[in-house]
Short mmCIF file of C-alpha atoms (C1' of nucleotides) and ligand atoms in Angstrom, two decimals:
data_model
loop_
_atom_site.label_atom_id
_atom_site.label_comp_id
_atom_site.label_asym_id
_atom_site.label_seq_id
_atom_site.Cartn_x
_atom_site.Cartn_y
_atom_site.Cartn_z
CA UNK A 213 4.98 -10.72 -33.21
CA UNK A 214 2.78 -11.29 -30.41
CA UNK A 215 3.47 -10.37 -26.93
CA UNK A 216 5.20 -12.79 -24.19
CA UNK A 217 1.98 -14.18 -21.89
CA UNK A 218 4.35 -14.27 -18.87
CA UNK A 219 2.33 -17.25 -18.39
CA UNK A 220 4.29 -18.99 -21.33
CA UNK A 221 8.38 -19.51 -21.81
CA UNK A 222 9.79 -16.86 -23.63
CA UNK A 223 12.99 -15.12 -23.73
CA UNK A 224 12.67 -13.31 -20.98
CA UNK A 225 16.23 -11.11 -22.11
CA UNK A 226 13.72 -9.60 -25.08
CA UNK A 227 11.47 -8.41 -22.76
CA UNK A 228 14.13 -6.80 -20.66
CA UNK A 229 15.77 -5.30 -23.80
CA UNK A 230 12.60 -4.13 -25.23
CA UNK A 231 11.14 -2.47 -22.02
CA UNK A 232 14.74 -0.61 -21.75
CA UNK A 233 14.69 0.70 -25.75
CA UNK A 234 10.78 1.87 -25.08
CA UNK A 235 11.99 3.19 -21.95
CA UNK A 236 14.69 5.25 -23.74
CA UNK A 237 12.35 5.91 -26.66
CA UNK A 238 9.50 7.64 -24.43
CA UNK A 239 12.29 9.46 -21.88
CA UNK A 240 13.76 11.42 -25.08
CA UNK A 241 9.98 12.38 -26.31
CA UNK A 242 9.36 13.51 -22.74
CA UNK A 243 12.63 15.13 -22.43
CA UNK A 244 13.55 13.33 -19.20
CA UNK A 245 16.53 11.99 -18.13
CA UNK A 246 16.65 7.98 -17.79
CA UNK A 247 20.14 8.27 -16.09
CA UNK A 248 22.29 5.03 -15.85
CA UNK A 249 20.81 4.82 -12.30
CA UNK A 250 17.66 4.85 -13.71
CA UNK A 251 18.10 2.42 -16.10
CA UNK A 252 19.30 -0.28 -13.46
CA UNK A 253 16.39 -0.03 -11.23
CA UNK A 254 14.44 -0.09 -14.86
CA UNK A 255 16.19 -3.68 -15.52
CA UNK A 256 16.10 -4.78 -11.45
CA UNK A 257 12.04 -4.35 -12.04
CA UNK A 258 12.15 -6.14 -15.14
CA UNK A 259 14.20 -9.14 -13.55
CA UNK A 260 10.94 -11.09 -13.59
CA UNK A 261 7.51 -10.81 -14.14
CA UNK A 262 7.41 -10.67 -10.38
CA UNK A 263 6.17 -7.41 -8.66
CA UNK A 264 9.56 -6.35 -6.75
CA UNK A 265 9.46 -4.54 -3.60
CA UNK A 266 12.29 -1.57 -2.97
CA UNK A 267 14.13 -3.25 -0.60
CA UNK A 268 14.63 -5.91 -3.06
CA UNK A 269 15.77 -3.81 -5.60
CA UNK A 270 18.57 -2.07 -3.44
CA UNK A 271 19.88 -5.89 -2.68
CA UNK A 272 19.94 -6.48 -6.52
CA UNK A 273 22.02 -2.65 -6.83
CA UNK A 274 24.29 -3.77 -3.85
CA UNK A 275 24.92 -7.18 -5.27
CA UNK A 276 25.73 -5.78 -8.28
CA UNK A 277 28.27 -3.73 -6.69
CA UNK A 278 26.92 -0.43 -7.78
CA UNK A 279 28.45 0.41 -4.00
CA UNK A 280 25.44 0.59 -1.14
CA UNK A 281 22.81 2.40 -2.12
CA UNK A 282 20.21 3.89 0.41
CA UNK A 283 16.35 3.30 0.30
CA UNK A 284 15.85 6.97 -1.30
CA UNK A 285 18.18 6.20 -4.04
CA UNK A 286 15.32 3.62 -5.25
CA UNK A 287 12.62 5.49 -4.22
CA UNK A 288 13.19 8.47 -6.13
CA UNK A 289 14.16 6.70 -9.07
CA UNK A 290 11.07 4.77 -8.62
CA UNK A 291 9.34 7.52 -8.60
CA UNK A 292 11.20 9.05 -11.88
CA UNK A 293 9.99 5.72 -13.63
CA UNK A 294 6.67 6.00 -12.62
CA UNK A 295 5.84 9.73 -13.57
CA UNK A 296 7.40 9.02 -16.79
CA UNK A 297 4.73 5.55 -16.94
CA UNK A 298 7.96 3.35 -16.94
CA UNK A 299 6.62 1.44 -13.92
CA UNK A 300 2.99 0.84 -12.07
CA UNK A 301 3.09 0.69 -8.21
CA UNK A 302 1.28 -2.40 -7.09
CA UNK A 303 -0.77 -1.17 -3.78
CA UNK A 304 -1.66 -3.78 -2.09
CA UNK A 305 2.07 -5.33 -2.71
CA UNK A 306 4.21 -2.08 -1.82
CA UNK A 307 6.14 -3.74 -5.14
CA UNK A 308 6.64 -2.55 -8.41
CA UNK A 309 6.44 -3.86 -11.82
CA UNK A 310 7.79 -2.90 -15.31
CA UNK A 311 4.47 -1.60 -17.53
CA UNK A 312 3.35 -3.22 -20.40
CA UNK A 313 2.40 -0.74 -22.32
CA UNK A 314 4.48 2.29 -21.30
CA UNK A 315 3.98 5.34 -23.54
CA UNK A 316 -0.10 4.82 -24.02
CA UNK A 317 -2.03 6.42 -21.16
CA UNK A 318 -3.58 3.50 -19.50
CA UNK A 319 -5.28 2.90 -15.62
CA UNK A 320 -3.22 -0.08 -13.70
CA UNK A 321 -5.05 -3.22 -14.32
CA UNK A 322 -3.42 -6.85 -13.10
CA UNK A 323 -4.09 -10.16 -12.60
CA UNK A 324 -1.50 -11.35 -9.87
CA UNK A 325 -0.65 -14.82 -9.18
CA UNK A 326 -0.84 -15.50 -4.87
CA UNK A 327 1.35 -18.46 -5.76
CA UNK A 328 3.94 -17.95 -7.77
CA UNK A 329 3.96 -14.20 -8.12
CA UNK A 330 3.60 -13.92 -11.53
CA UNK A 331 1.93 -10.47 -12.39
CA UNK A 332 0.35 -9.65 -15.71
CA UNK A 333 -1.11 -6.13 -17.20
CA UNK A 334 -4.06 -5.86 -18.72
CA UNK A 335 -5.46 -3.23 -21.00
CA UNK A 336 -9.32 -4.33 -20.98
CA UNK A 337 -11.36 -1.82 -22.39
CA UNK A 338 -14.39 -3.45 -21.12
CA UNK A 339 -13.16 -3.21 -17.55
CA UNK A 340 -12.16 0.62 -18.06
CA UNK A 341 -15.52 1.77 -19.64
CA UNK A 342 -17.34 -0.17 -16.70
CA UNK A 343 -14.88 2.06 -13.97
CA UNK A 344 -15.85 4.95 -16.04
CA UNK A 345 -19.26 4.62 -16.08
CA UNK A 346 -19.55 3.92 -12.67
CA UNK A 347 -18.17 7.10 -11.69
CA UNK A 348 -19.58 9.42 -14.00
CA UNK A 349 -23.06 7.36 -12.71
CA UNK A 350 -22.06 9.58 -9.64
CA UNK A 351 -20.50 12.63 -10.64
CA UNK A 352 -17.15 11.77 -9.85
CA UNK A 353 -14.21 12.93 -11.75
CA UNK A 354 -11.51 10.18 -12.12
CA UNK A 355 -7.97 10.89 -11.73
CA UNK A 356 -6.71 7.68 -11.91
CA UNK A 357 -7.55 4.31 -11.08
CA UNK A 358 -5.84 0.70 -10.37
CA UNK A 359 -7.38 -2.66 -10.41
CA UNK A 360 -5.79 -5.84 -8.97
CA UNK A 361 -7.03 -8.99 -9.02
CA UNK A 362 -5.42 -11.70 -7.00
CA UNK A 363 -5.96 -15.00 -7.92
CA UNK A 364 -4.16 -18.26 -9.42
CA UNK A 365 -2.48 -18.53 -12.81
CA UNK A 366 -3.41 -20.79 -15.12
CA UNK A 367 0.17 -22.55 -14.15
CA UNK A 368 -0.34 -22.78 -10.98
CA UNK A 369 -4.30 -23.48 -11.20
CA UNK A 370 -2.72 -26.99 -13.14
CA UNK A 371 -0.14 -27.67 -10.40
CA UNK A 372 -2.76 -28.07 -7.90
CA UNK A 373 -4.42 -30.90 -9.51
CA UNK B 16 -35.07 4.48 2.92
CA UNK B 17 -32.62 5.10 0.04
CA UNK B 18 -28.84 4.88 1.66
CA UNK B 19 -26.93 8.17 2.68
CA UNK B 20 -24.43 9.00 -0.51
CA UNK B 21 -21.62 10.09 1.74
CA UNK B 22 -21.26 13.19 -0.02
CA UNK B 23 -25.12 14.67 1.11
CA UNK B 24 -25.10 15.98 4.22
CA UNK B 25 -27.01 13.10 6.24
CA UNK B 26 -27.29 12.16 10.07
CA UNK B 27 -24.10 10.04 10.15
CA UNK B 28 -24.96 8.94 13.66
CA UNK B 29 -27.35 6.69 11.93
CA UNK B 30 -24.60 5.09 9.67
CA UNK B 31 -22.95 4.30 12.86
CA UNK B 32 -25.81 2.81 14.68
CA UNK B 33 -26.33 1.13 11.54
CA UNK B 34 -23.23 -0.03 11.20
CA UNK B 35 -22.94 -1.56 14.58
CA UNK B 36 -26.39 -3.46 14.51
CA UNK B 37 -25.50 -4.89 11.59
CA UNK B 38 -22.47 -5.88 12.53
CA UNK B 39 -24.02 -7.31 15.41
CA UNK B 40 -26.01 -9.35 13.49
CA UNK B 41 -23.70 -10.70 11.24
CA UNK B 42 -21.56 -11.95 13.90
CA UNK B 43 -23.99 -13.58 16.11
CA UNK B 44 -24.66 -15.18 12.60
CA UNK B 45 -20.79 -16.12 12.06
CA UNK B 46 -20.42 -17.13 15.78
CA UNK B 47 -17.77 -14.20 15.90
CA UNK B 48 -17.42 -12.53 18.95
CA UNK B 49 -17.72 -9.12 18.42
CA UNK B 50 -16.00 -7.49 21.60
CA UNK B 51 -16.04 -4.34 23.13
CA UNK B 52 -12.92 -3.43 21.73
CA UNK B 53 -14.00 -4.37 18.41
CA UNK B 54 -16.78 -2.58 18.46
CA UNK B 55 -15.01 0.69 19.66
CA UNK B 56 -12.80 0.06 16.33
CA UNK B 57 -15.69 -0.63 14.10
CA UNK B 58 -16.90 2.54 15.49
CA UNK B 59 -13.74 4.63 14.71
CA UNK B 60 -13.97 3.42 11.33
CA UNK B 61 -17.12 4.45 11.17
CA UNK B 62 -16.28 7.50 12.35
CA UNK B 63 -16.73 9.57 9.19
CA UNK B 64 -16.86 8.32 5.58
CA UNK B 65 -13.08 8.61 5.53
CA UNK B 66 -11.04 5.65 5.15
CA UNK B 67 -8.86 5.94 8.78
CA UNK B 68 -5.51 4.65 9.22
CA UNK B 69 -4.73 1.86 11.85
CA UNK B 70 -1.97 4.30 14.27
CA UNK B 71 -5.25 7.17 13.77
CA UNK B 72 -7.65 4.64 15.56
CA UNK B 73 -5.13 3.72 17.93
CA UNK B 74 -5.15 7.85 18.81
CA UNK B 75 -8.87 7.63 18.85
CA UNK B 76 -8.92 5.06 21.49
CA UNK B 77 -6.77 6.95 23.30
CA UNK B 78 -8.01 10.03 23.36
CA UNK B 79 -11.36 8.21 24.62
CA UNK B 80 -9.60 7.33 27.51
CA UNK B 81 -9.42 3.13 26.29
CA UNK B 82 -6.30 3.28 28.29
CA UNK B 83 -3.10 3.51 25.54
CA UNK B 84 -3.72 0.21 23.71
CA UNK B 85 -0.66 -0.72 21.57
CA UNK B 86 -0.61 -1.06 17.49
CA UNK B 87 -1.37 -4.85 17.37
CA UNK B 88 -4.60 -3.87 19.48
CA UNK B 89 -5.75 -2.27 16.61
CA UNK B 90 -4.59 -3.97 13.73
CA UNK B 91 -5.99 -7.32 15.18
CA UNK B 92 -9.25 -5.60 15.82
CA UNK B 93 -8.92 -4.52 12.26
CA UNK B 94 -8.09 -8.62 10.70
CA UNK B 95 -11.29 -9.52 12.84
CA UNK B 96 -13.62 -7.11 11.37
CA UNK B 97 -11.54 -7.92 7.60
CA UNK B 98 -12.24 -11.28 8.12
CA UNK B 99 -15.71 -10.90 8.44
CA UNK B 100 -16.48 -8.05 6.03
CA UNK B 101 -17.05 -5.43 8.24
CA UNK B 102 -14.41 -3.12 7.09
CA UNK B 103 -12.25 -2.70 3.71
CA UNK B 104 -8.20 -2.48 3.65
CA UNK B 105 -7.78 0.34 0.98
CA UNK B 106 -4.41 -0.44 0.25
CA UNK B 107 -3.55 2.15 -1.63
CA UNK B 108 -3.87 4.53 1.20
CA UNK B 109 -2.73 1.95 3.85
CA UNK B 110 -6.34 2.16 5.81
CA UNK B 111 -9.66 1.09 6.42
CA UNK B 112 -13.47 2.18 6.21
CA UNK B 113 -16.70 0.63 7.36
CA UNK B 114 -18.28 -1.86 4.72
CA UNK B 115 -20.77 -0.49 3.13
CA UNK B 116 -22.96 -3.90 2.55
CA UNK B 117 -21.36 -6.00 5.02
CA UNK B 118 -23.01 -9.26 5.00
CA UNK B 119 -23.04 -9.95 0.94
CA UNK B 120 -19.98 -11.11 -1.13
CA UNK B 121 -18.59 -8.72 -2.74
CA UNK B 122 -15.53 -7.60 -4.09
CA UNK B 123 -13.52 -4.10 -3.13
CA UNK B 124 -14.82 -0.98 -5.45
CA UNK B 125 -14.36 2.45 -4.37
CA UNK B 126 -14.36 6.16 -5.26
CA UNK B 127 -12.15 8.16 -3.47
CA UNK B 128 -11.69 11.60 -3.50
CA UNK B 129 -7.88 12.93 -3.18
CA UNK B 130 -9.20 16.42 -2.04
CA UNK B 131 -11.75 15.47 1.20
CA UNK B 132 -11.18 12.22 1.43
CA UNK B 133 -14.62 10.90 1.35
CA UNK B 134 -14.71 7.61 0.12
CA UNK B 135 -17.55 5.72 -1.52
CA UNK B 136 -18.08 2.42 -2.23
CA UNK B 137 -19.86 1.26 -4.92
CA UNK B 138 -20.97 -2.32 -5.80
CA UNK B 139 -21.09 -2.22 -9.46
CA UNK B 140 -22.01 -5.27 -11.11
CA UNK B 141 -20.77 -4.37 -14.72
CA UNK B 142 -17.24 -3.54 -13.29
CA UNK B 143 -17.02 -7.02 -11.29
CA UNK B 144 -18.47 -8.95 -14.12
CA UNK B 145 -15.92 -7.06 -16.54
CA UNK B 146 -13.26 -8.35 -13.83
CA UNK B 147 -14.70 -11.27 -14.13
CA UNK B 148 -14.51 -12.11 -18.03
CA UNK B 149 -11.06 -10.24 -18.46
CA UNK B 150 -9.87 -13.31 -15.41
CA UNK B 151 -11.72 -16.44 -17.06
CA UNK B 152 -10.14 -14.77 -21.14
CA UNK B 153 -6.97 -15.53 -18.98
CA UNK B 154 -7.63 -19.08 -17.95
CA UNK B 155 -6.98 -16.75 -14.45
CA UNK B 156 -8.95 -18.11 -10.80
CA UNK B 157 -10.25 -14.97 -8.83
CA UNK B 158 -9.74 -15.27 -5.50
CA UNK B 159 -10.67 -11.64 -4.88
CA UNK B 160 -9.85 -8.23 -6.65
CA UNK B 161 -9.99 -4.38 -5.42
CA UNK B 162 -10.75 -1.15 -7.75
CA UNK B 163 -9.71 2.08 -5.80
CA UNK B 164 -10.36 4.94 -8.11
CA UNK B 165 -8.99 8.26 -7.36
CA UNK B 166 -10.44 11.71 -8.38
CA UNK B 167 -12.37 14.15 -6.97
CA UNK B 168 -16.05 14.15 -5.57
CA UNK B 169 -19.06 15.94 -6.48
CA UNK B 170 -18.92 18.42 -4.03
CA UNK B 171 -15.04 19.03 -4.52
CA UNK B 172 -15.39 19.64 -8.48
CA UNK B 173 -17.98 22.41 -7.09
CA UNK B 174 -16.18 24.20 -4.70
CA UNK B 175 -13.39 23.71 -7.09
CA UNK B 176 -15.33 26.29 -10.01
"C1'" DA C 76 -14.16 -25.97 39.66
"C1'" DA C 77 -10.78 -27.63 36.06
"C1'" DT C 78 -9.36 -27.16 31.53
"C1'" DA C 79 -8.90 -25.41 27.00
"C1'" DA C 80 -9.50 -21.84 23.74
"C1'" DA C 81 -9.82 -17.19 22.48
"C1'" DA C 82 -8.79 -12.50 23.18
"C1'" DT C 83 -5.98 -8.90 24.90
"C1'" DG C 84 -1.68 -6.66 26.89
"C1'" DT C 85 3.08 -5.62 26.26
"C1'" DT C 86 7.63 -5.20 24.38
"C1'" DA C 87 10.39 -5.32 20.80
"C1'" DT C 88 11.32 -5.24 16.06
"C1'" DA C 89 10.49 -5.69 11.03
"C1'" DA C 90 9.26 -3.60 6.66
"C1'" DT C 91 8.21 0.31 3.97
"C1'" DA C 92 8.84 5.13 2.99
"C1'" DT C 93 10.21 10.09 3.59
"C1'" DT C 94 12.76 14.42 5.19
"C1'" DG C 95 16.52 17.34 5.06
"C1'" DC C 96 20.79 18.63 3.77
"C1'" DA C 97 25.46 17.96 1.51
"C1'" DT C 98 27.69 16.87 -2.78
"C1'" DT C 99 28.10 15.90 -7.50
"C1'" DT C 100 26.69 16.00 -12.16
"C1'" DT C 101 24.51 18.10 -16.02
"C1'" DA C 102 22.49 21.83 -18.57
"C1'" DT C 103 22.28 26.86 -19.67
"C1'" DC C 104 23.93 31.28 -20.36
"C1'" DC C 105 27.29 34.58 -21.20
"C1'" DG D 263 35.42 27.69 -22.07
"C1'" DG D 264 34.00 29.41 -17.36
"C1'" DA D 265 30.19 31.06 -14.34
"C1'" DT D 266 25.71 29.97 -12.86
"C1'" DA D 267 21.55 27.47 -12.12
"C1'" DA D 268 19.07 23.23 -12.10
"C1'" DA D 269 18.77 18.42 -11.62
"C1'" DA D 270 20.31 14.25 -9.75
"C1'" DT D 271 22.57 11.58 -6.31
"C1'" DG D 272 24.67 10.45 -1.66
"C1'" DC D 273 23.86 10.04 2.93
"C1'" DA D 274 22.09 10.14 7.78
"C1'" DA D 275 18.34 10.31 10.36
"C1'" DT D 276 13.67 9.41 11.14
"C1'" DA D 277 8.72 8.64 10.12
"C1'" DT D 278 5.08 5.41 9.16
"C1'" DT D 279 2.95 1.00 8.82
"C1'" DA D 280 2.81 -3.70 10.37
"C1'" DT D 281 4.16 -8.04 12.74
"C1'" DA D 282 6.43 -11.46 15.99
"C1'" DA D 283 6.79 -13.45 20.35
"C1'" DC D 284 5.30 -14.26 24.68
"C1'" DA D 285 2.69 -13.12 29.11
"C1'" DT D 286 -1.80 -12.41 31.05
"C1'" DT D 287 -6.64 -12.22 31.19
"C1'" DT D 288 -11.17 -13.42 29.77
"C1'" DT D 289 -14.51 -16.57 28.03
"C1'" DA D 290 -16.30 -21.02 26.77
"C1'" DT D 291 -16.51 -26.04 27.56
"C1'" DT D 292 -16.43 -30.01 30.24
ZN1 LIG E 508 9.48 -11.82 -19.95
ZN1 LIG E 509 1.05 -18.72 -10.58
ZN1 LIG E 510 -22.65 8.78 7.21
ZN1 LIG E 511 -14.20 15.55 -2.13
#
DNA sequence: AATAAAATGTTATAATATTGCATTTTATCC
DNA sequence: GGATAAAATGCAATATTATAACATTTTATT
């Protein structure tokens, strides 16, 4: 089995299934709670492979009928999802997107289409051993780093022409 | 000359005054029109080697007595000097610092320490040309990328022991 | 000087995020 | 099982960051 590009057509359901079963998987390890509540925004964020903003995801909850939720309803499970590595905040979006590889510590690395969205992670060791380099280069002890790269999908890259 | 490190104490009046001229220079070269206004901004920014929020430089020009200019003042000022690579968005901390090498292409790299909040920004070219190579594996255009790594400085791990 | 373009001033408002406190649900202990 | 504590959620208000729309002023061009 290899991994959906995002790029590609897939069955996008598999992705949302699988990223809910990890979810579940890693919460019990961790001994955290992935509460029903949790597990919607989990699925809202896994809608697409679209970087979702908050707002967006308390639309999705209110459509849904889950009653009106208020921003801090998201924001805290958000933040829930992301402790537990569920979901990576994308800065220069304020949106969120499901991770890739949840479980294995990883830094935020994406590639994020400016046309149609489309966000993927990636895990390149190359690019991590460069950031880490660089800092120790300096003395600086990393925490935790993100790298996003905006650009144009390959999709989208053939559209244009 | 070697470049002040940010974290050594230096005379930071001269990264201003550097700052400025080269800004200056730049402009005339870009046919920008680097206003007083914009230059007051630029010098906020420059201020320290803190990245500076946009309602924090709005205070600054107050407090200089600017009169009470209003947020899109500021954020305006800010898109001019964005535009031509005078200062860097770091969006994970919604704000903005002086370019370092204003005047060469270059993508967004930065260390930035969550205890001071001295920022540095490097130019590394085996982290943009890992960037690079992970985006063309991809079949994925650059249009531009950021790295904002978070940890702690020299001087912080010190005091810190 | 007349005109057009660029920059700034001003007001209002949009979009994103957090604080603080009440209530409910779940876990823990006896 | 019932009492207690901890965690999660609901909810109202508000903070923070950013932009839209339009009037006025300044600067450049003719
Ligand atoms: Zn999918
Ligand atoms: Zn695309
Ligand atoms: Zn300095
Ligand atoms: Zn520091």
């Amino acid at each position: 089995m290899t991994a959906p590009t995002a790029y590609e057509k897939h069955d996008h359901h598999q992705c949302i299934d699988e990223a809910l079963l990890a979810a579940r998987k890693i919460c019990k390890k961790n001994g955290a709670r992935l509460t029903a509540l949790r597990e919607q925004v989990l699925s809202k964020v896994w809608q697409s492979h679209r970087p979702l903003g908050a707002y967006a995801i308390l639309e999705l909850l209110s459509d849904e009928g889950q009653g009106h939720p208020a921003p801090p309803t998201v924001y805290r499970a958000l933040d829930f999802l992301q402790e537990n590595g569920l979901v990576h905040r994308l800065a220069s979006l304020n949106a969120y997107i499901g991770c890739d590889a949840p479980g294995r510590a990883h830094d935020s690395q994406f590639l994020i289409c400016r046309h149609c969205q489309i966000t993927v992670e990636v895990a390149s060791d190359s690019v991590s051993s460069a950031l880490k380099t660089c800092a120790e280069r300096r003395d600086f002890a990393i925490l935790h780093s993100s790298v996003e790269i905006v650009g144009e999908c390959p999709n989208c890259q053939q559209a244009q022409s």
